[in-house]
Coordinates of C-alpha atoms in Angstrom, one line a residue:
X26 CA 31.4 -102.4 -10.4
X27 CA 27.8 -101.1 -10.0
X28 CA 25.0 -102.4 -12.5
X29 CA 24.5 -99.3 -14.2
X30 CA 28.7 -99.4 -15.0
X31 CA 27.9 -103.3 -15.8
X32 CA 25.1 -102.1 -18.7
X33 CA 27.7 -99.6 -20.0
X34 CA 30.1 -102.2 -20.6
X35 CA 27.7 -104.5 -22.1
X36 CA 26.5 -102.1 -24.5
X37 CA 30.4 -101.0 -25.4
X38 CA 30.4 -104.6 -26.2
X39 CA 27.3 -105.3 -28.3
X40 CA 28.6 -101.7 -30.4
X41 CA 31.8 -103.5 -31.1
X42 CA 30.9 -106.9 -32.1
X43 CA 28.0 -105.6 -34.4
X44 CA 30.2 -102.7 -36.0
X45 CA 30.0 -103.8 -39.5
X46 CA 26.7 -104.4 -39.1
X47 CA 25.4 -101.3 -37.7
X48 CA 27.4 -99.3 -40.0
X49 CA 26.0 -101.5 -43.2
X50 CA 22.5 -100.7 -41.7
X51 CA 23.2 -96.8 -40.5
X52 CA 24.6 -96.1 -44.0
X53 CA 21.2 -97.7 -46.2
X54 CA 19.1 -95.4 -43.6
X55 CA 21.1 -92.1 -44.2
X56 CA 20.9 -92.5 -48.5
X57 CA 17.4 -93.3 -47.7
X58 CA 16.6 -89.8 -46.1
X59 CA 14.5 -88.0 -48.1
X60 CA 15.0 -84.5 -49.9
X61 CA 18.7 -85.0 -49.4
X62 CA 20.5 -83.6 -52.3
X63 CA 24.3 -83.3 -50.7
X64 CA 24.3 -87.3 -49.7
X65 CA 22.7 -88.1 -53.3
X66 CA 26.4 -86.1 -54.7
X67 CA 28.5 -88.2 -52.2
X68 CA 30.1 -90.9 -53.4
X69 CA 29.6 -94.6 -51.2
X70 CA 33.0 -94.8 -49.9
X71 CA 33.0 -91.3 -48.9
X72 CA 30.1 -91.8 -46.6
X73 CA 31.6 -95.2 -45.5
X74 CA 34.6 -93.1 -43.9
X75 CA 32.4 -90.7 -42.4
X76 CA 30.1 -92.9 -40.7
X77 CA 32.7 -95.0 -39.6
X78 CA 34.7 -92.0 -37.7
X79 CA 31.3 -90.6 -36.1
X80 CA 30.3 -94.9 -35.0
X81 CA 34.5 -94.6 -33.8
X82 CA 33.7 -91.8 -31.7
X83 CA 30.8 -93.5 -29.4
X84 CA 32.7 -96.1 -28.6
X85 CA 35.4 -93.5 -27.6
X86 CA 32.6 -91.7 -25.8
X87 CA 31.8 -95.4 -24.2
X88 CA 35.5 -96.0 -23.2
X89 CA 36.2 -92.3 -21.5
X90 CA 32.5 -92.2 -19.1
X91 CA 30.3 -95.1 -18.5
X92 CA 28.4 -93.0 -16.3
X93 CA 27.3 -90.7 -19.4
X94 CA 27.8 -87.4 -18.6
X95 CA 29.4 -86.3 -21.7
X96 CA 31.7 -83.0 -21.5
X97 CA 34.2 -81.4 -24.4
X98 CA 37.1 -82.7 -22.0
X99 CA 36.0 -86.4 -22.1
X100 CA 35.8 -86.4 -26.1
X101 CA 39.2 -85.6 -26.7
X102 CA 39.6 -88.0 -29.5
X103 CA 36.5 -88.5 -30.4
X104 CA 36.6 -84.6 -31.5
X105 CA 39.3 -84.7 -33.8
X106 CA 36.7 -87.5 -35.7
X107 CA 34.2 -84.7 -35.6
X108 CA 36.1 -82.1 -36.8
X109 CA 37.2 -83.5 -39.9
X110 CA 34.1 -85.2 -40.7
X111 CA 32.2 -81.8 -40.0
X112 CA 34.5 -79.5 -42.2
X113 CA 34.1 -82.0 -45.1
X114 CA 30.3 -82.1 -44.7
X115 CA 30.4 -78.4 -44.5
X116 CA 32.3 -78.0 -47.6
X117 CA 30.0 -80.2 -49.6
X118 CA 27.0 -78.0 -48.5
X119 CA 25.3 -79.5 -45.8
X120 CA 22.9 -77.9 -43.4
X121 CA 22.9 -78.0 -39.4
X122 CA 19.6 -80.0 -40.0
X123 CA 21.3 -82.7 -42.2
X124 CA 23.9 -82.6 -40.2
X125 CA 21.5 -83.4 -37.2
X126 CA 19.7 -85.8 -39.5
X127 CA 23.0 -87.3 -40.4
X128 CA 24.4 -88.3 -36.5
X129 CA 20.7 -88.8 -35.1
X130 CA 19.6 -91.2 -37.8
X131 CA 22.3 -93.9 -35.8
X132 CA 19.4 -94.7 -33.5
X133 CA 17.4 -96.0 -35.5
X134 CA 20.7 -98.3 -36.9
X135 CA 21.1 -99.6 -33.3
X136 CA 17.7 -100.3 -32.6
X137 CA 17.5 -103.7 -34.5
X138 CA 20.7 -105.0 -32.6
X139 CA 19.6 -103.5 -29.3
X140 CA 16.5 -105.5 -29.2
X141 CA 18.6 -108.9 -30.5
X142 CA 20.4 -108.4 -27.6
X143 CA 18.2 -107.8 -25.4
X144 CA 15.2 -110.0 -26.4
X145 CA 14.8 -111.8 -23.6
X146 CA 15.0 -109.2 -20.9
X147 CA 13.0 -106.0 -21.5
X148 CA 13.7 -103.5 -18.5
X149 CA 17.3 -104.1 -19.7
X150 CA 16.7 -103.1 -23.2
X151 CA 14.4 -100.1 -22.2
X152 CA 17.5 -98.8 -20.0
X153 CA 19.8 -99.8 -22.9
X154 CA 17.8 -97.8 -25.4
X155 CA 17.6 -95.0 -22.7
X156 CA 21.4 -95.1 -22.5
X157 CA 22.3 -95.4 -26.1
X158 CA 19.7 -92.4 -27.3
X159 CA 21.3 -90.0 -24.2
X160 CA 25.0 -90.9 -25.6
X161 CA 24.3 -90.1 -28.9
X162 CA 21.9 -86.6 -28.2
X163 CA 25.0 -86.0 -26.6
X164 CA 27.4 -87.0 -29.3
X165 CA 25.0 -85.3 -31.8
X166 CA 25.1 -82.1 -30.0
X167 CA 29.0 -81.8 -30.0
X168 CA 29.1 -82.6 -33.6
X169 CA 26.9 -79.7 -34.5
X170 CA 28.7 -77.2 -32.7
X171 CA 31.4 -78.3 -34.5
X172 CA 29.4 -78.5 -37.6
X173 CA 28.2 -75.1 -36.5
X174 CA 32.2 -73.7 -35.9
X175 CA 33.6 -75.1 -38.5
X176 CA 30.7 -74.3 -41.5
X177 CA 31.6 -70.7 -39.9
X178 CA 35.3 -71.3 -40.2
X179 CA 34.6 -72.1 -43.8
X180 CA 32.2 -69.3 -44.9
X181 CA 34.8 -67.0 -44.0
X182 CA 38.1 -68.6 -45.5
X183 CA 35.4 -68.3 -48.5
X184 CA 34.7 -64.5 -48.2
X185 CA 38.3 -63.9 -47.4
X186 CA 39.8 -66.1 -51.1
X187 CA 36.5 -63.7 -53.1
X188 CA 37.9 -60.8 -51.5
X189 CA 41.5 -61.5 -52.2
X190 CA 40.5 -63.2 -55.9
X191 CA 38.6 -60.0 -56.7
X192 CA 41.4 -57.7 -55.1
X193 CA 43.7 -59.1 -57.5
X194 CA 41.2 -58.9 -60.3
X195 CA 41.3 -55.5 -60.1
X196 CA 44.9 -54.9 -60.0
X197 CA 44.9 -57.2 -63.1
X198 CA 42.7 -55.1 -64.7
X199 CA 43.9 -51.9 -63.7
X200 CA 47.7 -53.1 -64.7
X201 CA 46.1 -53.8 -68.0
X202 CA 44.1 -50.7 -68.3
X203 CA 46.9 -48.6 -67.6
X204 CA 49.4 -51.2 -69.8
X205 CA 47.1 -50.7 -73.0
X206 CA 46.1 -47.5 -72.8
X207 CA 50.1 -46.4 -72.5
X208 CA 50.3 -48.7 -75.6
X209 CA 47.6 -47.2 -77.5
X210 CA 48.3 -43.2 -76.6
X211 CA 51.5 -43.6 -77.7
X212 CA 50.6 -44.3 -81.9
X213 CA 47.7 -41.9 -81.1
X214 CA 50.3 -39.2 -80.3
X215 CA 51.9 -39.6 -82.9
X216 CA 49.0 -39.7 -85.5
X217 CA 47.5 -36.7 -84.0
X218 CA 50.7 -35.1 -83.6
X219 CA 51.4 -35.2 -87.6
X220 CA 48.1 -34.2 -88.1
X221 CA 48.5 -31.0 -86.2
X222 CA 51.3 -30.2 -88.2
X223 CA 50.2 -31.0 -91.3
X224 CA 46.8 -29.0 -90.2
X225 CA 49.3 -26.0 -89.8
X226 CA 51.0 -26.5 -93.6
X227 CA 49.8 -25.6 -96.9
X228 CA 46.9 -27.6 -98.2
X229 CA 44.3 -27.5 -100.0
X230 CA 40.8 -28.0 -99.2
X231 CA 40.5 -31.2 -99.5
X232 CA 43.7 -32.2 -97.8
X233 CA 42.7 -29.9 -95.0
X234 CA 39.1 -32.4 -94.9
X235 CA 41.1 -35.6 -94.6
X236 CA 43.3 -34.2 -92.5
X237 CA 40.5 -33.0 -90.1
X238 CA 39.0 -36.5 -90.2
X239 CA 42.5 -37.7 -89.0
X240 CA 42.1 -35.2 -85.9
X241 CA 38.2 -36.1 -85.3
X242 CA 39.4 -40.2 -85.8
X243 CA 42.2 -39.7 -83.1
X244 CA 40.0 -37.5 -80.9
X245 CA 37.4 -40.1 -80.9
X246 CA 39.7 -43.0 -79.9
X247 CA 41.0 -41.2 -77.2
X248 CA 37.4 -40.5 -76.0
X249 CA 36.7 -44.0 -75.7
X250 CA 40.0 -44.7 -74.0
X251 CA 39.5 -42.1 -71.3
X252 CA 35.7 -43.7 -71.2
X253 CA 37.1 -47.2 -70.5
X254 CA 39.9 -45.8 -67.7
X255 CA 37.5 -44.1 -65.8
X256 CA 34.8 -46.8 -65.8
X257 CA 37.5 -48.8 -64.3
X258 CA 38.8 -46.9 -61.8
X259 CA 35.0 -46.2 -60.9
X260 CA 34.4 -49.9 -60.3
X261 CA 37.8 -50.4 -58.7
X262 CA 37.0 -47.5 -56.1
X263 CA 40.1 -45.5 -57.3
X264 CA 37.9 -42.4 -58.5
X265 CA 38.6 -39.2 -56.6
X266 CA 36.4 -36.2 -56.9
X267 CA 37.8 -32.6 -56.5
X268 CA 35.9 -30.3 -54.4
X269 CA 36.8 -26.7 -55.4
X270 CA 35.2 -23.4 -56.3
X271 CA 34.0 -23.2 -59.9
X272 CA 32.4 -20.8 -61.9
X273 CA 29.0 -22.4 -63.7
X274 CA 28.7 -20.0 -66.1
X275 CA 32.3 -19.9 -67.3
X276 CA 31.9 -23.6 -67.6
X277 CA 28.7 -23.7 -69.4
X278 CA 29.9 -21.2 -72.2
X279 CA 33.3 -23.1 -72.6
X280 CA 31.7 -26.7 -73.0
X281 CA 29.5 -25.1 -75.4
X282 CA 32.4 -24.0 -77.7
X283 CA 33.9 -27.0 -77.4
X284 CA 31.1 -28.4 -79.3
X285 CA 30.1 -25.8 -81.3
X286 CA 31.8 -26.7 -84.6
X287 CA 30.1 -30.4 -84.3
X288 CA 26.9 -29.1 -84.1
X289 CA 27.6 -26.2 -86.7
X290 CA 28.4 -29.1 -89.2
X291 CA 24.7 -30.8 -88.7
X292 CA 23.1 -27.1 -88.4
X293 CA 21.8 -27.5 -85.1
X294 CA 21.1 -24.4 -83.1
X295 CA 23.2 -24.8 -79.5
X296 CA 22.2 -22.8 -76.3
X297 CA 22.4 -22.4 -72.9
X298 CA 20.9 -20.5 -69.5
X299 CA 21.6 -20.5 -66.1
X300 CA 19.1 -18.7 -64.0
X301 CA 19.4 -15.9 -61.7
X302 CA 18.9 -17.5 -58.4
X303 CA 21.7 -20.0 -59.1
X304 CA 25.1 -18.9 -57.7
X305 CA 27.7 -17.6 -59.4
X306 CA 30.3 -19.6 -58.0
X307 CA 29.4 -23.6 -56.6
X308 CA 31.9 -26.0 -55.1
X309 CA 32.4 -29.1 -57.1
X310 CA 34.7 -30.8 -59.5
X311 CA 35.6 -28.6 -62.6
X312 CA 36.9 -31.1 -65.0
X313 CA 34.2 -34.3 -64.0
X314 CA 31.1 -32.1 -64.6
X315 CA 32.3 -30.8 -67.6
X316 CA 32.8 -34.0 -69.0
X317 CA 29.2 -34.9 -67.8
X318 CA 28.1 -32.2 -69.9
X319 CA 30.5 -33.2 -72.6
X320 CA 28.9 -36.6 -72.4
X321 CA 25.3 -35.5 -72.5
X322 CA 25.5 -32.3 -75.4
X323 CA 28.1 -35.1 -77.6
X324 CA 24.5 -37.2 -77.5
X325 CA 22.1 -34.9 -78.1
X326 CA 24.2 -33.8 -81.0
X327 CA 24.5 -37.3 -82.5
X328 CA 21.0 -38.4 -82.2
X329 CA 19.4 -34.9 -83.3
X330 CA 18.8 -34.2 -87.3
X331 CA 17.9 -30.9 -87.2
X332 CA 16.5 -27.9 -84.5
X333 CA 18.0 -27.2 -81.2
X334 CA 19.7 -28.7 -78.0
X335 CA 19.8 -26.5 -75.1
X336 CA 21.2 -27.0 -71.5
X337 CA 19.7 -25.1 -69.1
X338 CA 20.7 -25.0 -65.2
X339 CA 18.1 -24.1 -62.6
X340 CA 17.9 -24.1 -58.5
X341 CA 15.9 -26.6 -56.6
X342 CA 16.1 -25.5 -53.0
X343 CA 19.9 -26.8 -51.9
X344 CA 20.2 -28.8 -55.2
X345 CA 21.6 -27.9 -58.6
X346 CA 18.9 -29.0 -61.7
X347 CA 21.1 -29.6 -64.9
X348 CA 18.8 -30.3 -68.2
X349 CA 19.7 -31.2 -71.6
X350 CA 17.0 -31.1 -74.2
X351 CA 17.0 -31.7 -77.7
X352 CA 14.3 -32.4 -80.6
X353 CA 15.8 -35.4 -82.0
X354 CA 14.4 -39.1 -82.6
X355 CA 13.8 -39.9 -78.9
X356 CA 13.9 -43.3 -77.0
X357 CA 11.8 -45.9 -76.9
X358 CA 10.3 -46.4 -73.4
X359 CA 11.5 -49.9 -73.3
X360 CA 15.3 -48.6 -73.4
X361 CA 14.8 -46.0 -70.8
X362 CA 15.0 -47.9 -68.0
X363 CA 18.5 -49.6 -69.0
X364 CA 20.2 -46.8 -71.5
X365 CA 22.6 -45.6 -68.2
X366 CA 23.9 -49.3 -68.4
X367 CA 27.3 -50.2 -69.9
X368 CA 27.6 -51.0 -73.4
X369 CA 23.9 -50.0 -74.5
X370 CA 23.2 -47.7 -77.2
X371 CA 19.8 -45.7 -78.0
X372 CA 19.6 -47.2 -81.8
X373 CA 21.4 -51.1 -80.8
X374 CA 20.7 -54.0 -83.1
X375 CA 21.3 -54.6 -86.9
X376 CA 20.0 -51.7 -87.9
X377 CA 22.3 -49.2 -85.8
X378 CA 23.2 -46.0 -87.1
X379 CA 25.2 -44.3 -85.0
X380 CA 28.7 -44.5 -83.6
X381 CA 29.3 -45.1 -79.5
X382 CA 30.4 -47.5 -77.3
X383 CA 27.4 -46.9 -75.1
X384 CA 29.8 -46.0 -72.2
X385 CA 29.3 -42.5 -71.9
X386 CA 25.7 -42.1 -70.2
X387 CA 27.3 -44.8 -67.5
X388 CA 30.0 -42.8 -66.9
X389 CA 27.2 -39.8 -66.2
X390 CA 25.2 -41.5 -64.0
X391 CA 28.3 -42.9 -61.8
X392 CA 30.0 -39.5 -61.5
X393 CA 26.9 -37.8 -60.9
X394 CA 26.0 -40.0 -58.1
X395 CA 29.6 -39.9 -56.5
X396 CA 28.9 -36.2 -56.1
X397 CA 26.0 -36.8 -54.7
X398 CA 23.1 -36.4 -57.0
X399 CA 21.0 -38.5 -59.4
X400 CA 20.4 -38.5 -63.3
X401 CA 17.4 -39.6 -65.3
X402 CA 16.0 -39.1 -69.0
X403 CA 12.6 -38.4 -70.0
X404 CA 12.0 -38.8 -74.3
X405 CA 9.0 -39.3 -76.4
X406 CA 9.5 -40.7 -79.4
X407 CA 9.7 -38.3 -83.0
X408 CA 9.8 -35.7 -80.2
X409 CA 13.4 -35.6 -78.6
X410 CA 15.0 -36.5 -75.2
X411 CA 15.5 -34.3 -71.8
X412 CA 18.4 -36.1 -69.7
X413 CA 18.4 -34.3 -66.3
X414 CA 20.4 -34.5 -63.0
X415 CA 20.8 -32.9 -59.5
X416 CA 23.8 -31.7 -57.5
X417 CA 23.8 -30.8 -54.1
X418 CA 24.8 -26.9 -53.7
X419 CA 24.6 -26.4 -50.0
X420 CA 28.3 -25.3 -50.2
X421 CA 28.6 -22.4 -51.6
X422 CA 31.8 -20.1 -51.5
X423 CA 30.3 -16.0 -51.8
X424 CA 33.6 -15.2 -54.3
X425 CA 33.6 -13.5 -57.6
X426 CA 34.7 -15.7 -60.8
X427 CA 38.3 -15.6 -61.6
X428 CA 39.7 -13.5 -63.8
X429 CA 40.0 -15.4 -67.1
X430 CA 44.1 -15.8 -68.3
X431 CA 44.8 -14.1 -71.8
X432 CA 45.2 -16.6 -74.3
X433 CA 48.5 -16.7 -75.8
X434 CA 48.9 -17.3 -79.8
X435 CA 51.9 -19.2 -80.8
X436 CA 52.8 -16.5 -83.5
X437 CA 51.8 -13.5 -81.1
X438 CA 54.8 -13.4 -79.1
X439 CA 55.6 -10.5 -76.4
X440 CA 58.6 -7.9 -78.4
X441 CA 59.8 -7.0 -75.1
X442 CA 63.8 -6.1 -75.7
X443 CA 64.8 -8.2 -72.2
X444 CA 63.1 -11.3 -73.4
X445 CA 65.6 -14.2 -74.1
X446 CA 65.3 -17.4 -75.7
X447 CA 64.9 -20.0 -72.9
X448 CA 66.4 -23.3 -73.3
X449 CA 64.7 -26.5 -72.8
X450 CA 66.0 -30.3 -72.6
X451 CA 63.4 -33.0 -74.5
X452 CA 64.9 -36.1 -73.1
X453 CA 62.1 -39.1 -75.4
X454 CA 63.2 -42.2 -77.1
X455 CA 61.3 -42.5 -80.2
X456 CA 62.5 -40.3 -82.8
X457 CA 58.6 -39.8 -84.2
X458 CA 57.9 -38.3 -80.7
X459 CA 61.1 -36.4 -80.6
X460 CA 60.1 -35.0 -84.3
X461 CA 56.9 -33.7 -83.5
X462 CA 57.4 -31.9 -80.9
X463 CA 60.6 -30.1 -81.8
X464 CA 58.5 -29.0 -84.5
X465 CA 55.5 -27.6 -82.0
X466 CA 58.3 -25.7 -80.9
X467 CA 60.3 -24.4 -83.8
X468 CA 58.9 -21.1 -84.1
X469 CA 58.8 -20.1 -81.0
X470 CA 61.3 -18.2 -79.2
X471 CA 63.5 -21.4 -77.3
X472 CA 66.3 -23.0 -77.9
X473 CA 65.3 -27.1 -77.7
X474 CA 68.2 -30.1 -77.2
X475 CA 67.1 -33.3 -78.0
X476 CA 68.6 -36.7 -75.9
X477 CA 66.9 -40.5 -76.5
X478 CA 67.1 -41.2 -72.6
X479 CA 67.4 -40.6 -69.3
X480 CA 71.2 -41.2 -68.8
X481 CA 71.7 -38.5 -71.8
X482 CA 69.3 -36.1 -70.5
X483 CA 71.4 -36.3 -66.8
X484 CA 74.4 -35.8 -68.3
X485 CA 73.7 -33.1 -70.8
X486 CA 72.2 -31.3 -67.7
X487 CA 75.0 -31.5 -65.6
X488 CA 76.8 -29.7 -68.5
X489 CA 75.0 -26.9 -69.9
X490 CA 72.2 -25.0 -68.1
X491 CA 68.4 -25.3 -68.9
X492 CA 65.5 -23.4 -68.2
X493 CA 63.1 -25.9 -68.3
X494 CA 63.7 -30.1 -68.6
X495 CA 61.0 -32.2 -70.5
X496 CA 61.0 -35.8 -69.4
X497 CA 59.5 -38.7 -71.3
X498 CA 58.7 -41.1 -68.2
X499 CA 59.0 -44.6 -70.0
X500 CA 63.0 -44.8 -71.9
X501 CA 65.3 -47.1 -72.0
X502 CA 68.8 -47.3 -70.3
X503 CA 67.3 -44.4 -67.2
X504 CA 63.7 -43.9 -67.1
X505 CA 62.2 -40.4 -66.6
X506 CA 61.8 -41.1 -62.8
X507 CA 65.2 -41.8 -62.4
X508 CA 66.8 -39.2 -64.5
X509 CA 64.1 -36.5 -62.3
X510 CA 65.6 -38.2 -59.1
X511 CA 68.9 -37.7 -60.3
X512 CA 68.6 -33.9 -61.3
X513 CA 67.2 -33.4 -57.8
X514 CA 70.0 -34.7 -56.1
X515 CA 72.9 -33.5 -58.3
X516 CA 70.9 -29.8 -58.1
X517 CA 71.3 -30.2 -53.9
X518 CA 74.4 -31.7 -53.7
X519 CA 76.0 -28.7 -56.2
X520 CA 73.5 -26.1 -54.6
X521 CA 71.9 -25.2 -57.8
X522 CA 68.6 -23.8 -58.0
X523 CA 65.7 -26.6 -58.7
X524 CA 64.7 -26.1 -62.8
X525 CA 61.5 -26.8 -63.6
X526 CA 60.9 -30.7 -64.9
X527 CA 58.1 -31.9 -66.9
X528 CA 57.0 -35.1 -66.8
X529 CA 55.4 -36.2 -70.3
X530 CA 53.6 -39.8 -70.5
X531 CA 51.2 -41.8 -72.2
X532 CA 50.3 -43.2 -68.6
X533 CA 46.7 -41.6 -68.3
X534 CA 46.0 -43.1 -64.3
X535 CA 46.4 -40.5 -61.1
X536 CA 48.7 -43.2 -59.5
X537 CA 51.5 -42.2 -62.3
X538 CA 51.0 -38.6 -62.0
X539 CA 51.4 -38.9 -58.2
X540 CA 54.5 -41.1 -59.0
X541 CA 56.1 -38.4 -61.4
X542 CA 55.6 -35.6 -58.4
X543 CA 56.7 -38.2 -56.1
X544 CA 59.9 -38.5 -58.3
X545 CA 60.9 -34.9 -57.8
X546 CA 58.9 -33.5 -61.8
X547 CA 56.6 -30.4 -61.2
X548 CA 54.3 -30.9 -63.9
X549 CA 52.5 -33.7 -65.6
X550 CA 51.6 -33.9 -69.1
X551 CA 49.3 -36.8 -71.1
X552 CA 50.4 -38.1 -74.1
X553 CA 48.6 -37.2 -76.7
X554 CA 50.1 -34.0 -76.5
X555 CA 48.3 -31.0 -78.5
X556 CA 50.4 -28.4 -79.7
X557 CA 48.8 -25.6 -78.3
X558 CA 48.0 -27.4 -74.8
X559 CA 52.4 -27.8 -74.9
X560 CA 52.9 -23.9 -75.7
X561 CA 50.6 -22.9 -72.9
X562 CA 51.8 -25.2 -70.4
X563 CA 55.5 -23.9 -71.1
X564 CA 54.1 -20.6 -71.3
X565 CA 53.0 -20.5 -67.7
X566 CA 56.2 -21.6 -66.0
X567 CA 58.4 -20.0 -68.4
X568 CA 57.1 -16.6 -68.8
X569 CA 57.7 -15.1 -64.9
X570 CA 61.4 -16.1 -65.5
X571 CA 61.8 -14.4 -69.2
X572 CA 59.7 -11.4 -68.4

């Protein structure tokens, strides 16, 4: 055995018989290291077991090379000692440099026993100090690779449980979402629905007031329903935008009406321009800017006492610039820079006066800035408010506005001598439902059969024949998805023309509308239902067959 073999087996032997000792003495000098938060959270017996696998792995390192040339292959078994000890110090939240610290600070723990060893010979202890520090650089630098791979290891397990917690999250939230506002639409249907008809009976005037303030109560809880579903389909990243031709102008004038009564009531003056330079025809989406302008004229209307609110759209090169003004209280300058926030109102704190959930104005700014634009407010206060925002108009389609569809009254009915009274099958399962809207139906012109399922509404189509089928999507016994599935396939298999099915549902989320087409409806109605919305639909698939 050469002498440089003979120190290595010394030294393994010095290691061993001091163990205890060196481990007692390593383990004072790590608690000792300063600005050391992670050991200070360890607990003693925790740091006992780690500092004994690391001291278990030199001697390994000892047994497997006593010439000291140190590879992966040759720690075999000390590396399963590392591993484990390195994940666990990675998962309490240690650093590569306490890490290094941790394994490096053993030198100084062998030091003492070295020179008791050696006291009496000191080119022997020189070359044992040389050999010891090489071993555990050596040692030190396999541990921190596998500190290194392992704290790696463990950063992404963690990304991958956030991503998966926060996945589920939102299908928690969106099953809730979805769950309540099916719960909620439902009574609202039916509220609204009475109101309608009762709005259509003889009353007097004050009966016709409270019965208006039942309508503007329902309409309002429905706006804030709608708010909340699509805030969360925003966040969840389920928000699709159409990207069709619209007419500005047309849309301008209609949201106008919409509002007109409301603003009537407080004797505010309403108005609108579009400029000459902006096109008569943009691509966008219809229904989202709409309620963007819903959002912003339903504010200026509520904050504004008395004078005007006008909207005005301009051109800005290859954007569009929308403006609302009004010459109400204004806001203070503090609140500007957080009023497009969720849940914050213009007048918050005890002293509020108005109504509002504060989610509107969010709602604006996301949908504004998934089509590509921006949204700000500028406001002095005892002056009024100008909320502004840009869309991008570099698609433009060169096609005159549609021709806009007559509107059909419920009592003016066409006299023609081959119209016939269509029939229709209202398969729903609560009779208050099943009430009101045979009774949006009663004077018109159909014939409607009434069935409490879906197993009813099969079979009763399988007997007589209908014109059009009207499907409440959530029954007992057969669902509406099964009972359109059904009518599909006993139409093919008896080779019967395919009858018009409307879905009806107080599932307000584009994933059930996609699942009523998928299920074989061609239309999609949300509960609450209005009466005249009902007509109007029917109307336009009934009236090339009757005419």
């Amino acid at each position: 055995m050469t002498q440089h073999q003979n120190l290595c087996t010394h030294l393994f032997q010095i290691l061993q018989n001091n163990k205890e000792k060196i481990i007692e003495t390593w383990k004072n000098n790590i608690l000792a290291l300063p600005d050391n938060p992670t050991l200070v959270r360890m607990r003693t017996e925790q740091l006992q077991e780690q500092i004994t696998g690391l001291f278990e792995s030199l001697l390994v390192a000892f047994q497997k090379d006593n010439e000291l040339e140190i590879h992966r292959r040759e720690l075999r078994e000390a590396k399963q000692f590392l591993q484990d000890i390195s994940e666990l110090r990675a998962k309490q939240g240690f650093t590569p440099t306490e890490t290094a610290m941790f394994v490096f600070s053993l030198k100084d723990a062998l030091l003492p026993v070295l020179q008791e060893s050696f006291a009496h010979d000191r080119e022997q202890l020189t070359r044992a100090v040389i050999s010891i520090y090489q071993m555990i650089d050596k040692l030190g630098l396999v541990t921190f690779e596998s500190f290194v791979a392992t704290r790696e290891k463990v950063i992404r397990d963690q990304s991958r449980n956030l991503v998966e917690l926060a996945e589920s999250a939102n299908r928690s939230k969106s099953f809730f979402l979805a769950s309540m506002s099916h719960e909620i639409r439902t009574p609202i249907h039916v509220i609204s629905g009475i109101g309608s008809l009762l709005a259509d009976s003889r009353l007097d005037e004050r009966q016709h007031e409270y019965v208006a303030t039942i309508n503007q109560a329902c309409e309002g809880l429905l706006g804030l329903i709608n708010d909340i579903l699509d805030l969360s389909k925003i966040e969840a990243g389920q928000f699709e935008l159409e990207h069709a031709p619209l007419a500005l102008r047309s849309l301008f004038a209609e949201t106008v009406g919409i509002l007109a009564l409301r603003a009537k009531d407080k004797n505010l003056r309403l108005d609108w321009q579009v400029d000459d330079d902006v096109p008569t025809t943009i691509l966008g989406d219809q229904d989202r800017l709409r309620q963007i302008l819903l959002n912003l004229l339903g504010n200026a209307i509520k904050f504004t006492d008395n004078g005007e609110i006008r909207i005005h759209a301009a051109r800005k090169g290859q954007e569009l610039l929308v403006s609302v003004t009004d010459n109400g209280g204004g806001i203070p300058q503090e609140r500007l820079e957080i009023i497009f926030s969720p849940y914050v109102q213009i007048d918050s704190g005890q002293g509020r006066k108005k109504g509002g959930t504060g989610l509107g104005l969010t709602i604006c700014r996301q949908l504004v800035e998934k089509m590509g634009g921006r949204i700000w407010v500028e406001s002095t206060l005892g002056k009024g408010s100008t909320f502004q925002f840009t869309l991008p108009i570099d698609a433009i389609t060169p096609m005159p506005p549609a021709e806009a569809k007559p509107e059909h009254r419920t009592e003016d009915w066409p006299s023609r001598s081959e119209d016939r009274a269509a029939r229709i099958l209202l398969a729903e399962d609560e009779p208050a439902n099943r009430m009101i809207l045979k009774a949006f139906l009663k004077n018109t012109p159909w014939r409607i059969d009434a069935v409490k399922d879906g197993s009813e509404a099969f079979l009763q189509f399988t007997r007589e024949r209908y014109d059009l089928v009207l499907l409440d999507v959530e029954m007992p016994v057969m669902d509406g998805y099964t009972a359109a599935r059904a009518i599909r396939n006993w139409e093919q298999n008896n080779g019967q023309p395919r009858t018009p099915i409307m879905a009806l549902t107080a599932h307000a989320m584009r994933d059930h509308r996609e699942r009523s087409l998928e299920a074989g409806c061609d239309h999609h109605l949300t509960k609450p239902i209005r009466k005249e919305r009902l007509i109007q639909e029917i109307r336009e698939i009934l009236l090339p067959t009757t005419s």
